[in-house]
CSV table of C-alpha atoms in Angstrom, one decimal:
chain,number,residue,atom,x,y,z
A,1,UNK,CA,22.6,50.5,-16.0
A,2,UNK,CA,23.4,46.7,-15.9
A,3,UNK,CA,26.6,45.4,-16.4
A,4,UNK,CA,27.4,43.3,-18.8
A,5,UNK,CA,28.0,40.3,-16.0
A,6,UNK,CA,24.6,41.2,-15.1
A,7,UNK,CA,22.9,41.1,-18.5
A,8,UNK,CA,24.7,38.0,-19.4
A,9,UNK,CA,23.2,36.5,-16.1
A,10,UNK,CA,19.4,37.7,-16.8
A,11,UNK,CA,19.9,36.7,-20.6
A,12,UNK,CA,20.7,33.1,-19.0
A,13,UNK,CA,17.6,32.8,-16.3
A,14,UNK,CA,15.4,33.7,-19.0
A,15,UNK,CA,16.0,30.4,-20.8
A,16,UNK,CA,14.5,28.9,-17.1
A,17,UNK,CA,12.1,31.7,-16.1
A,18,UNK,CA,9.9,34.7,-17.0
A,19,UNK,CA,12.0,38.2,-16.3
A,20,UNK,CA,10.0,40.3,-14.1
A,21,UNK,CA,8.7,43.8,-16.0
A,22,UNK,CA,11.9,45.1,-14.3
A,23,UNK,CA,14.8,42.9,-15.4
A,24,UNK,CA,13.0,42.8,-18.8
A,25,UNK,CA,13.2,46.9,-19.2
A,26,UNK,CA,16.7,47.1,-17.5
A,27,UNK,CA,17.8,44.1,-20.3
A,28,UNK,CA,16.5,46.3,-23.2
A,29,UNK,CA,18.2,49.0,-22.5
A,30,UNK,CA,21.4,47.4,-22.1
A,31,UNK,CA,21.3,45.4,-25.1
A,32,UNK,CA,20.2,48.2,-27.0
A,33,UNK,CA,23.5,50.0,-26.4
A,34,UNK,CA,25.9,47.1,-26.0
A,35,UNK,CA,26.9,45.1,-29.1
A,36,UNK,CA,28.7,42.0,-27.3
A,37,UNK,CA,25.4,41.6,-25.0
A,38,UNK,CA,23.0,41.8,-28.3
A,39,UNK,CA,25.6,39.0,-29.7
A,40,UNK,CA,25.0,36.9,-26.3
A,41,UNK,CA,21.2,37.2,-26.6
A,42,UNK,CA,21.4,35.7,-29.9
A,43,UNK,CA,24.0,33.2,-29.2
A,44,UNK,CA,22.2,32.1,-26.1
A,45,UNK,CA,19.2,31.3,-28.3
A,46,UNK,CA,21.3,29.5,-30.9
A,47,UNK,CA,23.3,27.7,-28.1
A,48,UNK,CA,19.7,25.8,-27.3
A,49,UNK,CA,18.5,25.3,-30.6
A,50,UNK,CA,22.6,23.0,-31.2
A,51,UNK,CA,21.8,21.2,-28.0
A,52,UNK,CA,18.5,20.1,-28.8
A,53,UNK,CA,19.3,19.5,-32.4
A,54,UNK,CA,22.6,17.2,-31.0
A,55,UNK,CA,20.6,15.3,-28.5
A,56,UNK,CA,18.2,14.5,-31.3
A,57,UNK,CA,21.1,12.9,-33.5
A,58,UNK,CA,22.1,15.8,-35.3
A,59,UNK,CA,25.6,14.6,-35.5
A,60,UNK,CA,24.1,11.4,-36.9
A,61,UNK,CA,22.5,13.4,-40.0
A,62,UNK,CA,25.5,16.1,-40.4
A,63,UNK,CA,28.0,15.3,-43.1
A,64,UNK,CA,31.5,16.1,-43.8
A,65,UNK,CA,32.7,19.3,-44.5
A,66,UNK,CA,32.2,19.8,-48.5
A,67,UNK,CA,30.1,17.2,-49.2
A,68,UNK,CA,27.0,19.2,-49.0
A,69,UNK,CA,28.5,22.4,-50.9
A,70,UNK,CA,27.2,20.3,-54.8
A,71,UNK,CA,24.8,23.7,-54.9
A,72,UNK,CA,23.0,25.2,-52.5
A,73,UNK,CA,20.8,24.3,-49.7
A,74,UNK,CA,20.9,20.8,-50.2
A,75,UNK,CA,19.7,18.5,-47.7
A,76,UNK,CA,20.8,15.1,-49.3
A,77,UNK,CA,19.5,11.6,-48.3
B,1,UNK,CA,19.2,-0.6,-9.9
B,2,UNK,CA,15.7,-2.1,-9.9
B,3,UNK,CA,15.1,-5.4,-9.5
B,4,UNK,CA,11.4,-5.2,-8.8
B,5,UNK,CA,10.4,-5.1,-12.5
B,6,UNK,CA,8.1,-2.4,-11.8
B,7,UNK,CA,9.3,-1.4,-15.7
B,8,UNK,CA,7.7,-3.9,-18.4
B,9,UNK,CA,11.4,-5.0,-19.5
B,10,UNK,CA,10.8,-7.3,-23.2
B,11,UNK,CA,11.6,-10.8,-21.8
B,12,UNK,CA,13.7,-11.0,-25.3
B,13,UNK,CA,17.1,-9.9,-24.9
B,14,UNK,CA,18.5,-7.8,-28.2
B,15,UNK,CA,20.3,-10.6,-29.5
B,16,UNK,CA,16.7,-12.3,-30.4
B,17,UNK,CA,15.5,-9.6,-32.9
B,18,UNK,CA,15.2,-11.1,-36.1
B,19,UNK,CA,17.9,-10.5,-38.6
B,20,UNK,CA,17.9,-8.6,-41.7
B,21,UNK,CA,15.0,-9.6,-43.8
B,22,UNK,CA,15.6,-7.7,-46.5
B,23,UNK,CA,13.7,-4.3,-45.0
B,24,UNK,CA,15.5,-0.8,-44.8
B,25,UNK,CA,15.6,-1.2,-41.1
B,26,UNK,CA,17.5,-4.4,-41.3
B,27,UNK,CA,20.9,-2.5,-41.6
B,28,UNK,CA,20.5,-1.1,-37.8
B,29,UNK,CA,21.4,-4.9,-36.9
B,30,UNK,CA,24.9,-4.5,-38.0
B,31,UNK,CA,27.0,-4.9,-35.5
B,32,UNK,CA,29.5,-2.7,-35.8
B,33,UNK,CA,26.6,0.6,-35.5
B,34,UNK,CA,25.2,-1.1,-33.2
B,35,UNK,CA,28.1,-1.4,-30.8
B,36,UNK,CA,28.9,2.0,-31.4
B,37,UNK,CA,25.4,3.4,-31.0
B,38,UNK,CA,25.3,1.2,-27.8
B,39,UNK,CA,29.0,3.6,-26.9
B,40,UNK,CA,27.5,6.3,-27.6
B,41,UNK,CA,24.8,5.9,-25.2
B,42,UNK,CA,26.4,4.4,-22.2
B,43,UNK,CA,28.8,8.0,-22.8
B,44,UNK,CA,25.5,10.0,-22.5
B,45,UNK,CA,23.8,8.2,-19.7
B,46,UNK,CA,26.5,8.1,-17.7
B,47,UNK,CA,27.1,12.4,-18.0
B,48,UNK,CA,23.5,12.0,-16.7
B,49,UNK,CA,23.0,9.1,-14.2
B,50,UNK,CA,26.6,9.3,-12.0
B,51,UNK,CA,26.0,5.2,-11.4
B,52,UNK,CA,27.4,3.3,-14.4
B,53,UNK,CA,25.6,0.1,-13.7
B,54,UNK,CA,22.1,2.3,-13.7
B,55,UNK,CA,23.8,3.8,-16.9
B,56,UNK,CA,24.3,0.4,-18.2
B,57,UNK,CA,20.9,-0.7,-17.9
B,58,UNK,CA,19.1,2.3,-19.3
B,59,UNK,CA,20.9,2.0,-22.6
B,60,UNK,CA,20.1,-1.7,-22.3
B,61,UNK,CA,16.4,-0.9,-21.5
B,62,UNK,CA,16.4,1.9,-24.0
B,63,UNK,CA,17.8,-0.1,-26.6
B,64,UNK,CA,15.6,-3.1,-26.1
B,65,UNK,CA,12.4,-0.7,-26.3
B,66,UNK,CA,14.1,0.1,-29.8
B,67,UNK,CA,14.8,-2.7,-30.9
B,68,UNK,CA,11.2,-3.7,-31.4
B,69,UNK,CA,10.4,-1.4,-33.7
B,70,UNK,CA,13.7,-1.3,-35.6
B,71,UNK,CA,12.5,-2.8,-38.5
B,72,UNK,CA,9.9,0.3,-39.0
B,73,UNK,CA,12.8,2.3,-39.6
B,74,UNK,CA,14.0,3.3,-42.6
B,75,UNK,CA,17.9,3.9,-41.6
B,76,UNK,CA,20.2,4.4,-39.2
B,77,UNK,CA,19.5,7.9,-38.7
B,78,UNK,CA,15.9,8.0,-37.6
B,79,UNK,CA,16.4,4.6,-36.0
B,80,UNK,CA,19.4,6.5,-33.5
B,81,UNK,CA,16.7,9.4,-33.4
B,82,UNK,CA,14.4,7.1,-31.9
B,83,UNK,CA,16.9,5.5,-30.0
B,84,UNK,CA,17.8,8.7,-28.0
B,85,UNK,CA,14.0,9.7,-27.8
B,86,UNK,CA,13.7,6.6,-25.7
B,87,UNK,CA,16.9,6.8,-23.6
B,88,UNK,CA,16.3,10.4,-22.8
B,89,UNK,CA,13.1,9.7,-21.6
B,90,UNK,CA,14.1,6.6,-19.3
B,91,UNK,CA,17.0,8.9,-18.3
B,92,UNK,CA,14.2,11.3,-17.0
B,93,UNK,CA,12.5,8.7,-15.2
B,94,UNK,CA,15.7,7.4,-13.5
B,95,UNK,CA,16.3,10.7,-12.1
B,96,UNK,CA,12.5,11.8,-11.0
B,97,UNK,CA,12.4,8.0,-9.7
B,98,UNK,CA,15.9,8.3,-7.6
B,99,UNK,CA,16.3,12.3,-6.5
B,100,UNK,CA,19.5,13.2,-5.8
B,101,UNK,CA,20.7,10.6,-7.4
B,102,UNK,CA,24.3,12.5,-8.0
B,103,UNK,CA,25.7,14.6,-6.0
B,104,UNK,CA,26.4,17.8,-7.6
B,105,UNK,CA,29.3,19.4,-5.5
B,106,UNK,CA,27.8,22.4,-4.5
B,107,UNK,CA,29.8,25.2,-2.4
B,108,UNK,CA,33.6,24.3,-3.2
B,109,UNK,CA,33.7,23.4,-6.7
B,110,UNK,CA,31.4,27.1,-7.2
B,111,UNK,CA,34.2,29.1,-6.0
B,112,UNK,CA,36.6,27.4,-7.5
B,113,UNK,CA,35.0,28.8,-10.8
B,114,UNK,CA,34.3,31.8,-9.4
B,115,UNK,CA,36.9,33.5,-11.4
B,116,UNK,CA,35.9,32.6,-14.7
B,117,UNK,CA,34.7,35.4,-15.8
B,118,UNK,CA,37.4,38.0,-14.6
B,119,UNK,CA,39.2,37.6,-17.9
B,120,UNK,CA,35.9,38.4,-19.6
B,121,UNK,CA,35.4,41.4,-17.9
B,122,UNK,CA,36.8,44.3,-16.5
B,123,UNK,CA,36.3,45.3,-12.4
B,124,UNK,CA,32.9,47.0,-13.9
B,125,UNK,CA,31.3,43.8,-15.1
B,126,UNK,CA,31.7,45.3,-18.8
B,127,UNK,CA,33.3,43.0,-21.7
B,128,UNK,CA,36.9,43.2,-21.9
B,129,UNK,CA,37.3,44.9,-25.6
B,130,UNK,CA,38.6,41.6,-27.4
B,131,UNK,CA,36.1,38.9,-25.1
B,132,UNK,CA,33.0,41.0,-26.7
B,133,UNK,CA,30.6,38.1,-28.4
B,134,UNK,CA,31.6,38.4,-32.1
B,135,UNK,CA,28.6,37.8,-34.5
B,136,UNK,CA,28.0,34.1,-35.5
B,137,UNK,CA,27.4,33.7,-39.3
B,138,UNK,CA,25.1,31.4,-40.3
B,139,UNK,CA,24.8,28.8,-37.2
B,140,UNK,CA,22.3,26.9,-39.1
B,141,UNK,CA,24.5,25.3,-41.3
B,142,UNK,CA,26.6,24.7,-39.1
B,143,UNK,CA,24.1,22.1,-37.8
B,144,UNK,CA,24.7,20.0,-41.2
B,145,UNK,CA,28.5,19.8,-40.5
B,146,UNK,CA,30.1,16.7,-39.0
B,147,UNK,CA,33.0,19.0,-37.8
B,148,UNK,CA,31.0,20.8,-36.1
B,149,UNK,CA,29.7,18.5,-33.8
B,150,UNK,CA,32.7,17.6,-33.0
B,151,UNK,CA,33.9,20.8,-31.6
B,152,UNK,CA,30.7,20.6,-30.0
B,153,UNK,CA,31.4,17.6,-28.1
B,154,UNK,CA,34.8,18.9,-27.4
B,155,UNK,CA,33.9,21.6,-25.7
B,156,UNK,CA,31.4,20.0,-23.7
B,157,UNK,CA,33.7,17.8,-22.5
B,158,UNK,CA,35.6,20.9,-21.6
B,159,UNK,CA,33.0,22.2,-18.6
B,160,UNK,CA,33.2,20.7,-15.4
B,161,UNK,CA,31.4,17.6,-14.9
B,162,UNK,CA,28.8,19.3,-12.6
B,163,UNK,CA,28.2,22.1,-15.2
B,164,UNK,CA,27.8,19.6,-18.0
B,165,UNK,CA,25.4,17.6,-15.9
B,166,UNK,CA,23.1,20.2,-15.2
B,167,UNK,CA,23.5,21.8,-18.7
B,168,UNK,CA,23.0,18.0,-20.3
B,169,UNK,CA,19.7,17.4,-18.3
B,170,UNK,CA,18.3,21.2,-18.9
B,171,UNK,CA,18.7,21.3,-22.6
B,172,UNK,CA,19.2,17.7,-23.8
B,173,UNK,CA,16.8,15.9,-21.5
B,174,UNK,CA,14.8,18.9,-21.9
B,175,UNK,CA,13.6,19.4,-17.9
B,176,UNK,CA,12.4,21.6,-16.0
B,177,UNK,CA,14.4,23.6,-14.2
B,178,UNK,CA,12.7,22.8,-10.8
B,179,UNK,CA,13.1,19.1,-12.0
B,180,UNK,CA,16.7,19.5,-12.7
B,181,UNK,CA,17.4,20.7,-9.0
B,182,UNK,CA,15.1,18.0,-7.8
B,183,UNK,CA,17.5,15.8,-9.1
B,184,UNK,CA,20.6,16.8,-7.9
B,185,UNK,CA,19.2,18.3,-5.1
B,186,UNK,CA,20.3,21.8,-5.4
B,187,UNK,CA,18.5,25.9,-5.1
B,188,UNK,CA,16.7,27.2,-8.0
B,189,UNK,CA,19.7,30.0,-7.7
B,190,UNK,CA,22.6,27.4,-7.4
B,191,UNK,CA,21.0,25.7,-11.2
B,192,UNK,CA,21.0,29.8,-12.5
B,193,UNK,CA,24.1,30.3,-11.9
B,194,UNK,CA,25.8,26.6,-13.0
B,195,UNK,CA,23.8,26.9,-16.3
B,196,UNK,CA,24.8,30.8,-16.7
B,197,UNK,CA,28.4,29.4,-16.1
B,198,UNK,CA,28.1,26.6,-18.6
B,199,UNK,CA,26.5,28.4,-21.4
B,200,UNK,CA,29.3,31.0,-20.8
B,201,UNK,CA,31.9,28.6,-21.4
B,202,UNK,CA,30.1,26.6,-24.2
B,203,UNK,CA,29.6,30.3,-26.2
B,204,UNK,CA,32.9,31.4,-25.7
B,205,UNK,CA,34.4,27.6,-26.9
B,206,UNK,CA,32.5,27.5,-29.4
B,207,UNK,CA,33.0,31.1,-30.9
B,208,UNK,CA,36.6,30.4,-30.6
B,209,UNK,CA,36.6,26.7,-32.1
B,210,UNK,CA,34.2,27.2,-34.9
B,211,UNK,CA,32.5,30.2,-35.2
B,212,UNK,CA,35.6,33.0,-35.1
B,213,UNK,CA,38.0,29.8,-36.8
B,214,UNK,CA,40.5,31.1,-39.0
B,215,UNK,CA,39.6,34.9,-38.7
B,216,UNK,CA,42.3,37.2,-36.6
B,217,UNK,CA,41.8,38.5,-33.1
């Protein structure tokens, strides 16, 4: 079985490159078992879509804490 | 940098654009954004480009580009948008144009960091109980939240330069992989294992800044 090290390292390269049919498998099975490695995969994912959405100007159209809480999912002007 | 004006550089320096003329762009001319829009960009070229004179001149470039559309833009938020857009892009073209245009400090600096992880995880390469990723609730919104970013920027500050660099041009720049090497001049397996580094880091920052704030562990 991978380690976590391992899986945390594949979970990384696949943001650059295709897993082979092997890494893919041995990656499944880990994160099937392992909570924290299930956690990365998602994180990893999220950690991309925050760096695209900063170097866009996503700080520029985030507001202050509590300002957007008037009710709901507001997206104000 | 380049004097040969291979680039088609506006003969019209920024101070020439026209002044507010009562359109929604106008307020993009105020000084004060614009001086700290034009910070804000010289910080982020120069993470990228290790020069600060080539730095300099891409925002300048980048902002000049800008500039002549500025008054198509409804506010300060799309205009900065755009703004980015542009430098990233010149950004990209400074680095294909000059390769190894930085040197990323290969061999030394990697060892030094080799030891990251051993307080992550045990001798078996398995998560020490209490490093385990937590779950992130709702990162979306976190997206909206000015504090946020802020940690963000924190803890990007936080990696070592090289890290940052490579992460910067991967996922802000938005290059290739083979292009980022290219432009530090490094393996394919060197990049893997800087970027597995940096996103390492950046997770675990910003789990403990934001994400896990306030909760016990």
């Amino acid at each position: 079985m991978l380690s976590c090290f391992e899986a945390t390292r594949l979970m990384s390269q696949a943001q650059e490159r295709k897993l082979t049919l092997k890494e893919h498998l041995l990656l499944r099975f880990h994160v099937v078992v392992c909570s924290g490695c299930r956690n990365f995969k998602a994180q990893i994912g999220t950690l991309r879509a925050i760096a695209r959405a900063y170097a866009r100007g996503g700080k520029e159209r985030a507001e202050p804490f509590g300002s957007r809480w008037n009710g709901g999912e507001v997206m104000t002007q | 940098m380049n004097e040969q004006g291979d680039q088609t550089i506006p003969s019209h320096s920024a101070s020439d654009v026209p002044r507010s003329q009562g359109t929604p762009g106008a307020t993009v001319f105020d000084p004060s954004f614009l001086t700290e829009l034009r910070h804000q960009m010289v910080c982020f070229a120069r993470l990228q480009l290790s020069d600060p004179h080539v730095a300099e001149d891409t925002v300048h470039e980048a902002l000049i580009a800008a500039m002549e559309n500025a008054a198509s833009f409804e506010g300060r938020s799309t205009f900065k948008t755009w703004v980015f857009a542009i430098l990233k892009n010149k950004i990209a073209d400074e680095l294909r144009r000059k390769q190894r245009l930085t040197e990323v400090r290969s061999s030394s600096q990697c060892n030094e960091e080799e030891d990251d992880f051993s307080d992550l995880f045990d001798r078996h390469g398995f998560w020490l109980a209490d490093r385990q990723p937590r779950r992130w609730e709702n990162p979306e919104s976190a997206l909206h939240d000015t504090q946020f970013w802020q940690i963000f920027e924190a803890c990007l500050d936080h990696l070592p330069p090289a890290q940052a660099q490579v992460f910067m041009m991967r996922e802000f720049l938005e290059l290739e992989a083979s292009e980022v090497c290219a432009a530090v001049g490094i393996s394919l397996n060197h990049l893997y294992v800087m970027l597995h580094r940096a996103r390492m880091r950046l997770r675990r920052c910003l789990e403990e800044k934001w994400f896990q704030r306030g909760s016990p562990c």
